[in-house]
Every structure is written in C-alpha cells, then in structure tokens.
mmCIF file of C-alpha atoms in Angstrom:
data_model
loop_
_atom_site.group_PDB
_atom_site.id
_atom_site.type_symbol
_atom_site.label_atom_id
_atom_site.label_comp_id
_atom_site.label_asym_id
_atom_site.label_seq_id
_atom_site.Cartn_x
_atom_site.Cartn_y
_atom_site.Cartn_z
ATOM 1 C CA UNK U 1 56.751 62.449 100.948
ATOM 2 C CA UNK U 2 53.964 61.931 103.366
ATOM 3 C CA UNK U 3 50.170 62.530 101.776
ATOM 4 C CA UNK U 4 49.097 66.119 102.228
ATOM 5 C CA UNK U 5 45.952 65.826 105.206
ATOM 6 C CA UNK U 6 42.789 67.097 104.048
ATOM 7 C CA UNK U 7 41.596 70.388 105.101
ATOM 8 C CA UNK U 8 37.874 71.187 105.755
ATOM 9 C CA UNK U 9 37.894 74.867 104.936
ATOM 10 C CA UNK U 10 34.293 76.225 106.089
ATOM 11 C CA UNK U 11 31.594 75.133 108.390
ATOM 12 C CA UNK U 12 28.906 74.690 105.757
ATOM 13 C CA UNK U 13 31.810 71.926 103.983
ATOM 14 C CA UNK U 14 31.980 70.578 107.345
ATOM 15 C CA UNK U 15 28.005 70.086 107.711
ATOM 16 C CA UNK U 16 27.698 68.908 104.279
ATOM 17 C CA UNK U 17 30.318 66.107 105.621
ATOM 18 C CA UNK U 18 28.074 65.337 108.202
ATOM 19 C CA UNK U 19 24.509 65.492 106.368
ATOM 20 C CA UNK U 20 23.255 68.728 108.200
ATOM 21 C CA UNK U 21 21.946 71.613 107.235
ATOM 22 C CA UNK U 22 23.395 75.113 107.430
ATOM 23 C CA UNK U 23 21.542 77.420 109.348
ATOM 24 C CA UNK U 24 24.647 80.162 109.620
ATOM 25 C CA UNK U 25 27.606 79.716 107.179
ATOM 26 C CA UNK U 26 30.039 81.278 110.215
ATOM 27 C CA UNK U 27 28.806 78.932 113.293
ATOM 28 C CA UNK U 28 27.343 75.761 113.844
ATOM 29 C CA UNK U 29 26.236 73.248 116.498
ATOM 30 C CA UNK U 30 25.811 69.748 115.723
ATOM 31 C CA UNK U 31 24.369 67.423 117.520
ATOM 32 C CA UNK U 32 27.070 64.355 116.111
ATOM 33 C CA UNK U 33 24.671 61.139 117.160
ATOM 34 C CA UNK U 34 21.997 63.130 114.403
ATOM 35 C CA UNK U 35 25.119 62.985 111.628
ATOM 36 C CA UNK U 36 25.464 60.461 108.830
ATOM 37 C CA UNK U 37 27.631 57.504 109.602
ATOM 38 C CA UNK U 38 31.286 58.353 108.583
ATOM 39 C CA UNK U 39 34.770 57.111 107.619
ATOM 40 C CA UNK U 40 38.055 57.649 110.258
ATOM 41 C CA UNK U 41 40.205 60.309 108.688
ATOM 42 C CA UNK U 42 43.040 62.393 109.786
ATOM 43 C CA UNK U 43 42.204 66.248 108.730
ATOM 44 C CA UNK U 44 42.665 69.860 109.561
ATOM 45 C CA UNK U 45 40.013 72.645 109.786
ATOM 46 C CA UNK U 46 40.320 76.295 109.210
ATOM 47 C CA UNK U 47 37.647 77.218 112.111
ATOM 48 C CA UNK U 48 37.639 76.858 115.590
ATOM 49 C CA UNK U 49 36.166 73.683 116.760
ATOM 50 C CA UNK U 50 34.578 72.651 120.371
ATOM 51 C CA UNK U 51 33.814 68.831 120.650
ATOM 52 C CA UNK U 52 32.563 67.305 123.656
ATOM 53 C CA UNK U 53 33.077 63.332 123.373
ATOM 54 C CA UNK U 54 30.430 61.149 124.164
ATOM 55 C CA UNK U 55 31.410 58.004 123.189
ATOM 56 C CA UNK U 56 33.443 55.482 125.483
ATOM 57 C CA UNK U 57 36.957 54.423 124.606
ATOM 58 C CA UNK U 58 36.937 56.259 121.095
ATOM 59 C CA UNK U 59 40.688 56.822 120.353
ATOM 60 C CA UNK U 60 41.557 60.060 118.758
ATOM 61 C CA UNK U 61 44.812 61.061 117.054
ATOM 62 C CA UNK U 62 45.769 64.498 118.115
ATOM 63 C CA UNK U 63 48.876 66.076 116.407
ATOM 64 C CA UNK U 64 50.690 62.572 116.623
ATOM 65 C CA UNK U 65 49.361 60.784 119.796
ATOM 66 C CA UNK U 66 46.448 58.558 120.355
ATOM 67 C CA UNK U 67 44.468 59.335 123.291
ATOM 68 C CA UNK U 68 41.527 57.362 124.960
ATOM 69 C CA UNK U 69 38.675 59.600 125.758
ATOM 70 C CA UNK U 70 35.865 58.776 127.976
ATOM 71 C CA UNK U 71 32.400 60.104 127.862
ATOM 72 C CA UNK U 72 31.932 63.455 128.785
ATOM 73 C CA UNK U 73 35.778 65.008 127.014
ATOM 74 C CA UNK U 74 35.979 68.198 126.180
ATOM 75 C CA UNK U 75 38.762 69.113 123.881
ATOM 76 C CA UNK U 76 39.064 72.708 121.864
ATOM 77 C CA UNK U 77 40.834 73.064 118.317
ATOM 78 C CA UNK U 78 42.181 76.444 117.249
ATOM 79 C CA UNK U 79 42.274 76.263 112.720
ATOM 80 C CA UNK U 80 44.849 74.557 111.481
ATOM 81 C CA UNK U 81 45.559 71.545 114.198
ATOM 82 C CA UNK U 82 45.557 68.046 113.326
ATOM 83 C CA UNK U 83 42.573 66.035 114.644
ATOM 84 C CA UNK U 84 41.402 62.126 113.583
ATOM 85 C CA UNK U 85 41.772 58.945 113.489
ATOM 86 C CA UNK U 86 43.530 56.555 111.035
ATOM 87 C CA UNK U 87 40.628 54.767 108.008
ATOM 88 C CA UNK U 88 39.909 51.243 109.830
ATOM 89 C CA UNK U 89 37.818 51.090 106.643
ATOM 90 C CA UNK U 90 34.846 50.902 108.904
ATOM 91 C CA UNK U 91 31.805 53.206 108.957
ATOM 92 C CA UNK U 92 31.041 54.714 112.422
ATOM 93 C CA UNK U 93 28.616 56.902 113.945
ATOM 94 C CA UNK U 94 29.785 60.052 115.862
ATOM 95 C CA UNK U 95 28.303 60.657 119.115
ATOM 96 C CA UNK U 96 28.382 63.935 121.432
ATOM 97 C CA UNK U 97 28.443 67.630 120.387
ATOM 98 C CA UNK U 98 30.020 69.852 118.285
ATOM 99 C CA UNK U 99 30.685 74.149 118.108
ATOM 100 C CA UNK U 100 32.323 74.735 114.751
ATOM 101 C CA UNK U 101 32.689 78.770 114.226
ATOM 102 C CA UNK U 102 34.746 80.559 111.387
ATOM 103 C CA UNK U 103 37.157 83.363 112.851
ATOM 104 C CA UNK U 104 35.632 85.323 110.501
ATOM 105 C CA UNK U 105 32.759 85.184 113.413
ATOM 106 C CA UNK U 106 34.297 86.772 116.280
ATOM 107 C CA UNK U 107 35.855 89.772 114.006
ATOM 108 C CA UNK U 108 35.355 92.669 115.885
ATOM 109 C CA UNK U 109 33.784 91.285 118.855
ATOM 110 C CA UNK U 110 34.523 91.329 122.900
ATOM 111 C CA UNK U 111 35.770 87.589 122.303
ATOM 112 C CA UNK U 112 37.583 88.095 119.039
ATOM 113 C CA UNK U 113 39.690 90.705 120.970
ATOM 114 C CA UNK U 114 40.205 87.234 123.519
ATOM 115 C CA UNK U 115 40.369 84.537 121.747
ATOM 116 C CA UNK U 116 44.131 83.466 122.147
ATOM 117 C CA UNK U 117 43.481 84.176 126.354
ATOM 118 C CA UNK U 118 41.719 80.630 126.368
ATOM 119 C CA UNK U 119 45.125 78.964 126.397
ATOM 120 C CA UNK U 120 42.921 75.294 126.284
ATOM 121 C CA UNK U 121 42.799 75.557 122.368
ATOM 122 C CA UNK U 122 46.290 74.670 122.285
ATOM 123 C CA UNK U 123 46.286 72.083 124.769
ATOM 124 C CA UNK U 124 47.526 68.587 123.925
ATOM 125 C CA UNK U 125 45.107 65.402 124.028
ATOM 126 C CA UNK U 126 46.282 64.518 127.307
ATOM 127 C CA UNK U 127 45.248 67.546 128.826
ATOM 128 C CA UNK U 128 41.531 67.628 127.337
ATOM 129 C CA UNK U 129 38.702 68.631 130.077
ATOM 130 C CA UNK U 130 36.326 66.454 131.754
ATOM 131 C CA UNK U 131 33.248 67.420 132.660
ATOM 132 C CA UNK U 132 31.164 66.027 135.412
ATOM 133 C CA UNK U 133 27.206 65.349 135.229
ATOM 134 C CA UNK U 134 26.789 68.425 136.480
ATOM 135 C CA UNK U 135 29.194 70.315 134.397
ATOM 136 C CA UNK U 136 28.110 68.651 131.266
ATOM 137 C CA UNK U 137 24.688 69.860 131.958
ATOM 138 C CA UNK U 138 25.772 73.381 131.582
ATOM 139 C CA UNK U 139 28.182 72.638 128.786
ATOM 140 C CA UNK U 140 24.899 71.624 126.600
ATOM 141 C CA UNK U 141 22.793 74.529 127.791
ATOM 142 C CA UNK U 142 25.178 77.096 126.387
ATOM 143 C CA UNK U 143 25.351 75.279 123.477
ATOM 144 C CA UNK U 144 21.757 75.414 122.972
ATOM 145 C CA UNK U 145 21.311 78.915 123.461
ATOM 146 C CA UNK U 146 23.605 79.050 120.684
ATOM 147 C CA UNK U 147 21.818 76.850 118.686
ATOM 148 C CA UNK U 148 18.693 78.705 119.740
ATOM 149 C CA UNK U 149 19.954 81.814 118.005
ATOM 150 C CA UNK U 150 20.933 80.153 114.705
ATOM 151 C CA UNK U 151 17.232 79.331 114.812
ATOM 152 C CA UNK U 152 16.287 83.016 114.714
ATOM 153 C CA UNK U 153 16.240 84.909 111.319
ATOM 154 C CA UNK U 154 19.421 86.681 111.168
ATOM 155 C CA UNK U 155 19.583 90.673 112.137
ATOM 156 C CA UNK U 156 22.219 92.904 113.401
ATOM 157 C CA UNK U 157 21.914 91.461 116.629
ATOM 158 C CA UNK U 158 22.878 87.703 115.607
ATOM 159 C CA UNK U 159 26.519 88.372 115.487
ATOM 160 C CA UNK U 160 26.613 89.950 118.677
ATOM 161 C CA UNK U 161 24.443 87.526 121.227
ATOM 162 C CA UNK U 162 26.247 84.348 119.083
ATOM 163 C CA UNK U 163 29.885 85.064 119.830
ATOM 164 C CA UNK U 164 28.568 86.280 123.295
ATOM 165 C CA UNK U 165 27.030 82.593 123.821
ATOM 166 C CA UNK U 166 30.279 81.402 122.366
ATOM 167 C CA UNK U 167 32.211 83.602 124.841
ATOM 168 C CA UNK U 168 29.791 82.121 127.920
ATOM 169 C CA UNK U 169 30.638 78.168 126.679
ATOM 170 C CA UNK U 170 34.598 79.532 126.946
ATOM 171 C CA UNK U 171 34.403 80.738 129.900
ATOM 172 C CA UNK U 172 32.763 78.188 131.394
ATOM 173 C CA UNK U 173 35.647 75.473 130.059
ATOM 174 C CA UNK U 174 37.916 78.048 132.127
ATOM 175 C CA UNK U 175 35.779 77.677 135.122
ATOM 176 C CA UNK U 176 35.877 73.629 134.864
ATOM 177 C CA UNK U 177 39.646 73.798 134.002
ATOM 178 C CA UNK U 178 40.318 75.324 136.643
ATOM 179 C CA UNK U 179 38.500 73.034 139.131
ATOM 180 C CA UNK U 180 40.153 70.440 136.898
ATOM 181 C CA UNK U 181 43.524 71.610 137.949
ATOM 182 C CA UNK U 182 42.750 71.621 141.899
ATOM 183 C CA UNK U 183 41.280 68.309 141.542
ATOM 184 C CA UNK U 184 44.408 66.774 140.166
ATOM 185 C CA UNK U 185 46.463 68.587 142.659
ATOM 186 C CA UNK U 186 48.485 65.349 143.491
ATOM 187 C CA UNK U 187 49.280 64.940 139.791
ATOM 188 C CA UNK U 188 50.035 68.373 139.207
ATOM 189 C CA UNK U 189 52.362 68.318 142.467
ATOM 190 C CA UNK U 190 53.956 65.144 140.176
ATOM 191 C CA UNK U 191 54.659 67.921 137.477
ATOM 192 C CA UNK U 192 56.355 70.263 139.673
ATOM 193 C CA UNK U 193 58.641 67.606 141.186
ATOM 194 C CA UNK U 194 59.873 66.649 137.441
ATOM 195 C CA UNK U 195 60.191 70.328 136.598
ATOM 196 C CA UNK U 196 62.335 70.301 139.549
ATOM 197 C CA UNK U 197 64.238 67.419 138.326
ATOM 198 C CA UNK U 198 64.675 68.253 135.138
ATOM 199 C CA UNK U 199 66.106 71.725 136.222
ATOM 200 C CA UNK U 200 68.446 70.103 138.417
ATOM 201 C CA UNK U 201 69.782 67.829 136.098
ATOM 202 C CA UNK U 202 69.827 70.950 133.256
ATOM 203 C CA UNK U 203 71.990 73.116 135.061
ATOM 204 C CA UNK U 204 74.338 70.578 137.224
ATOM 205 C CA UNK U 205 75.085 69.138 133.392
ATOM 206 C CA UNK U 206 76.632 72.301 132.419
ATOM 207 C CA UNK U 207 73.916 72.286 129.379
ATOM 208 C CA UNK U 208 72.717 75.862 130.112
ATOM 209 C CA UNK U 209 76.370 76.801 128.888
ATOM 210 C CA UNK U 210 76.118 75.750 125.426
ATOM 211 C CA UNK U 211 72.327 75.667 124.817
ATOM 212 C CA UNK U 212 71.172 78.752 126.889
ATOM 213 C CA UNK U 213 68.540 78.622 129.968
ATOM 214 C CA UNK U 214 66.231 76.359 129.335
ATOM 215 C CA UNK U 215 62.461 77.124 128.041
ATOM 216 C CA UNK U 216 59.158 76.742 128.634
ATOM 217 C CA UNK U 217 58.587 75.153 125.656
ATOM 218 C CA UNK U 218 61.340 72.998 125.934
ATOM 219 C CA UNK U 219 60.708 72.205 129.875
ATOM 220 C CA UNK U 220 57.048 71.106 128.787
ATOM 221 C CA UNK U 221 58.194 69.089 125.502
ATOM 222 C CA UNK U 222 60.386 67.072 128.359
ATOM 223 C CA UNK U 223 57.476 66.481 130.625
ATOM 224 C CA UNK U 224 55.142 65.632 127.740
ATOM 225 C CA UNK U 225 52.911 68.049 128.398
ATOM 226 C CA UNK U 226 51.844 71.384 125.455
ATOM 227 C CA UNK U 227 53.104 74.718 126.642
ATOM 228 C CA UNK U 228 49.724 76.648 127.187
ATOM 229 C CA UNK U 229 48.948 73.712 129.443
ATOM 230 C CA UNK U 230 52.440 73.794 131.390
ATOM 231 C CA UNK U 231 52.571 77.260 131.992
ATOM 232 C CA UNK U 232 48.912 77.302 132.915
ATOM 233 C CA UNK U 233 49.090 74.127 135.227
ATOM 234 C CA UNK U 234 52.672 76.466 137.303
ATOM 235 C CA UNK U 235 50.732 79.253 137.494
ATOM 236 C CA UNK U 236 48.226 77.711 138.926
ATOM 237 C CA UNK U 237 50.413 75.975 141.094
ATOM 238 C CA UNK U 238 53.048 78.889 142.039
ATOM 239 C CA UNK U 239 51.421 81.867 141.660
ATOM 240 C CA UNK U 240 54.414 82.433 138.949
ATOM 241 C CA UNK U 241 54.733 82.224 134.865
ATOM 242 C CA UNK U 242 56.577 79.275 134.209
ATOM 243 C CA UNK U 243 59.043 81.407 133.184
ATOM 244 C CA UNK U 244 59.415 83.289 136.026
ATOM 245 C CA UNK U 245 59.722 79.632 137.672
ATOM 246 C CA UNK U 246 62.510 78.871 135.825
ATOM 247 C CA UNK U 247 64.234 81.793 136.127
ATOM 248 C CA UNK U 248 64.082 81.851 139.747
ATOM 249 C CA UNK U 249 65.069 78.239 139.252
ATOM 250 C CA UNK U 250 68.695 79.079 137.879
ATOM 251 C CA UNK U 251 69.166 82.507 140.083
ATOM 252 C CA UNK U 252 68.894 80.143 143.179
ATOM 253 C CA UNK U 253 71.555 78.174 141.253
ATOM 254 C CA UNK U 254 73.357 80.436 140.703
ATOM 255 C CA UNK U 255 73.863 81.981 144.139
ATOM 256 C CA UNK U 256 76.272 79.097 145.397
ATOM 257 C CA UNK U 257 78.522 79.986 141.929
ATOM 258 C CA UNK U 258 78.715 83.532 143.005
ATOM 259 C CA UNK U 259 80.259 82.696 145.856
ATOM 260 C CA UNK U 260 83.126 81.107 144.237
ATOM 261 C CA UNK U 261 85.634 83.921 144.396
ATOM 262 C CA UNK U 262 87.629 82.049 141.581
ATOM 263 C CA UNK U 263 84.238 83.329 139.050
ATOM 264 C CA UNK U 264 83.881 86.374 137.647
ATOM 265 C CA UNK U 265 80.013 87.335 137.475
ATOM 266 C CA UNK U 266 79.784 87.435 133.638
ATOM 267 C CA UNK U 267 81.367 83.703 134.069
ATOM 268 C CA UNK U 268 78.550 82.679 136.324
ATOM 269 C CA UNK U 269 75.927 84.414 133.608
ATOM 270 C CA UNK U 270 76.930 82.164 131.036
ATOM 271 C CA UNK U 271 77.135 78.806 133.184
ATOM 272 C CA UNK U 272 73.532 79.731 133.646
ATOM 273 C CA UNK U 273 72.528 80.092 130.121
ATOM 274 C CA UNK U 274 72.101 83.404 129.976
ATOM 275 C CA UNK U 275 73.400 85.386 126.567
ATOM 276 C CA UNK U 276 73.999 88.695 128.130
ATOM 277 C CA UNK U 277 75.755 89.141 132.158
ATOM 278 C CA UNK U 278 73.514 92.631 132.113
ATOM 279 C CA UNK U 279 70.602 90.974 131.594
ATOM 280 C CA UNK U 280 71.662 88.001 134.188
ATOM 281 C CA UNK U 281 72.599 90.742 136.771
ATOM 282 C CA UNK U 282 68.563 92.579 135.955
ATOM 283 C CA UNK U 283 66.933 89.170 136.714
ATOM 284 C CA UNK U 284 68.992 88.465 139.970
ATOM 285 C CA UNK U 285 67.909 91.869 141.238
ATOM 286 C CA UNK U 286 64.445 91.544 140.178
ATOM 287 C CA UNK U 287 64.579 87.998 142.377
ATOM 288 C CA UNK U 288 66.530 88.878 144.834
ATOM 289 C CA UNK U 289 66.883 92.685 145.579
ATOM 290 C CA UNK U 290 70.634 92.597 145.278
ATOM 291 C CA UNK U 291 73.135 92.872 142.510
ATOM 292 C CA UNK U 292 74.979 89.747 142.018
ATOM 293 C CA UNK U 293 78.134 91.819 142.904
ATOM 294 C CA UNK U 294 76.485 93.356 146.228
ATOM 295 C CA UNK U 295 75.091 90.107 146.992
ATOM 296 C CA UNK U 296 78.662 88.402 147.252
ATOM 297 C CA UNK U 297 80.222 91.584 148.912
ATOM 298 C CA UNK U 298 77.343 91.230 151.463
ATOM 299 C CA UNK U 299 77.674 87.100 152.005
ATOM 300 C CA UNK U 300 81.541 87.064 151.984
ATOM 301 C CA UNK U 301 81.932 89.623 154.425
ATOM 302 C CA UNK U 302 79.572 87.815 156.635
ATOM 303 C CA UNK U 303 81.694 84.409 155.921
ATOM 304 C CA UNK U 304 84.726 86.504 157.059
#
C-alpha cells in the first residue's frame, strides 16, 4: 500500500517549515524567495492556500499530473488537495508568494459564507491563472495589505479587515479569470466543439441507455479538464450551466426519436438516459415549451 502523504495541519507548522515567523496562527503571507531552502515533497494541507509562482519552468504535481508553470501562476488550494513535487534529493529555494489561512479564519465572516463560490480552488493544474505585469501588480498589493494587518497588534477588528483583504485578493482572481477565459476564447471554442463531440458520439452509441445521461463530471473527466473549471469555462461560453448544456444537448436528440411513431415516449426517455419518462417529459417542456406528446401531435400533423 502506497505511503500515507504528509499533512501540514496549521499555518504556524507550515511557517516553521519554511523558517518564518508567525505573526497570526490563522493567516499568513510569505514571501517564499525569504524561506529556507527546502526538499521536493508531495503533501496535503488542512488550510486554504494561494501561491503565485515565480519561478520559470518549476514542475508541480497537482493531484496526479505534472504541470509546467511559468512566472507569474496563480493556482488556489482548498484543505485537503494534493500539491508537490517528487524528492530529487536536491535542496531548492522557493520563489514567489504565498496566502496560507486556516478556515477557522473566515468563520462567521462575509467570505466564510462564500468561500465554495470561488469555483478556482478546485481547479486542476492546467487551468491555473496567469497574471499579467499589470495584474500581478495588484495581486501583490492585496497581499500586502494583508500582510500589513498581521503587522498590527491584534483587536476585534483584525478578523474582520483580514478575511476582507482575503475576500479583495479572491475577487480579484475572479476578475483575471474571467479576462482569462475571453482571452482564450479560441481554445475555449476548442472545448465546446469536443463537448459537442463527445455528446454526439454518447448518445448515437446507445450509452445513455445503460449508463444514464451523461454528467458534468464525467463530460469534463473526458475533456481533461476539473468540473468547477468546465462548468465555469460553458457558462461563460453559453450563458447556460453545463448541465443545462447537456440537457438541451440530448432533448435536441431526442426530438428526431419522437418522431418515430414506432417509440413510445417513455422508450425515447430511456434511450436518452433519463431514469424517470416524467422527469424526461419536465425537461423537454422546460426546453422546448411543448410536451413531448404535443410536440409530435403538432409535427406529425404538419408532416401529414
């Protein structure tokens, strides 16, 4: 059985790692090229972690693929993913930044109440965030209002402006995600004609009959891409949930099957993976504003 992966449990163990010093046992911001020289390990935390890469070609393991970042890549860990790289049995020294806060942190708090709305933190390697000059600029001045706080003796106030700072540096990766996404519009167009592929080839199979319609988490496992980032990336892109997508996907699919006067509706409702015909016939009038029954009545008396 594989080794267990170490888990760094707290921020102050993580800073103790690194060789400095604990201002706030909940939150800290590191500045990585100011960190002792380290060993490559594979390891968990149980905090939420911001890094922005500064070193060139450094390759990470993420979950269980390598990825090459360039300088200026921003990637976001919720507790408990896998992040390293394998012992060379070299020494290195980190460069670039670091936000390590405990959830502990946000308890309570505007962003605690939001935390699992920034969809990034369970984004694969791949899909990490890079910043231009500009960008990066701002990226470091929220952190250092942050780290300006952590500098101030602690009151009933420090909670509150911290997680708000916190909240600021979020919302700012959302702003340069999303400029991310319309900048790679040609690649995400790529996405969206493999979606439409892989839909294609899903239904005309006859797979949806014996495993179901297909799901988001399945379409974006087949296009190598994490879910948060899949669904994001067709929302972006269609104005829809990517499982609205795919729904709307199989009714169109399923229109040319309703026509066949030899299939009973519920027939056509499992050929297109759904479990129930009732809630087949809900979606199709949701789509399309007809019944599936009053949408062949209305096409075959027009054939006719």
């Amino acid at each position: 059985m594989a080794d267990k992966l170490p888990n760094i449990k707290t921020v102050n163990e993580y800073n103790e790692m690194l060789g400095i010093e604990t201002l706030n046992p909940l939150v800290s911001v590191i500045d990585l090229s100011q960190a002792k020289r380290m060993r490559h390990m594979r390891h968990t935390f149980s905090f939420y972690t911001v890094y922005l890469k500064d070193e060139k070609n450094c390759d990470l393991i993420y979950g269980r693929r390598y990825y090459d970042y360039q300088k200026g890549s921003v990637i976001c860990l919720a507790p408990g993913q896998v992040i390293g790289t394998e012992d060379t049995g070299e020494d290195f020294q980190p460069q670039g930044w670091a936000l390590c806060f405990d959830p502990e942190l946000i308890r309570g708090t505007s962003l605690g109440k939001t935390i699992n709305d920034y969809s990034f933190f369970s984004y694969e390697v791949n899909e990490a965030l890079h910043l231009s000059e500009a960008e990066r600029n701002i990226f470091i001045e929220c952190l250092m209002l942050i780290k300006q706080e952590l500098s101030h003796s602690i009151d009933r106030m420090s909670k509150k402006i911290i997680s708000n700072n916190i909240e600021l540096l979020l919302n700012y990766c959302l702003r340069f995600y999303e400029r991310q996404f319309i900048t790679r519009e040609n690649a995400n167009h790529d996405v969206l004609i493999r979606l439409e592929k892989l839909l294609y080839e899903y239904f005309s199979s006859g797979k949806a009959l014996t495993s179901g319609i297909p799901t988001v988490k399945y379409c974006a496992v087949e296009l190598c891409l994490s879910p948060n980032y899949f669904g994001d990336l067709v929302k972006k892109e269609t104005g829809r949930t990517a499982q609205e997508y795919i729904r709307s996907y199989a009714v169109e699919v399923s229109k040319e099957k309703i026509l066949d006067p030899h299939k009973s509706i519920s027939q056509v409702a499992f050929d297109m993976g759904f479990q129930y015909p009732q809630h087949f016939t809900r979606i199709f009038k949701k789509i399309v504003g007809q019944t599936p029954v009053e949408y062949r009545s209305t096409h075959i008396s027009t054939l006719n």
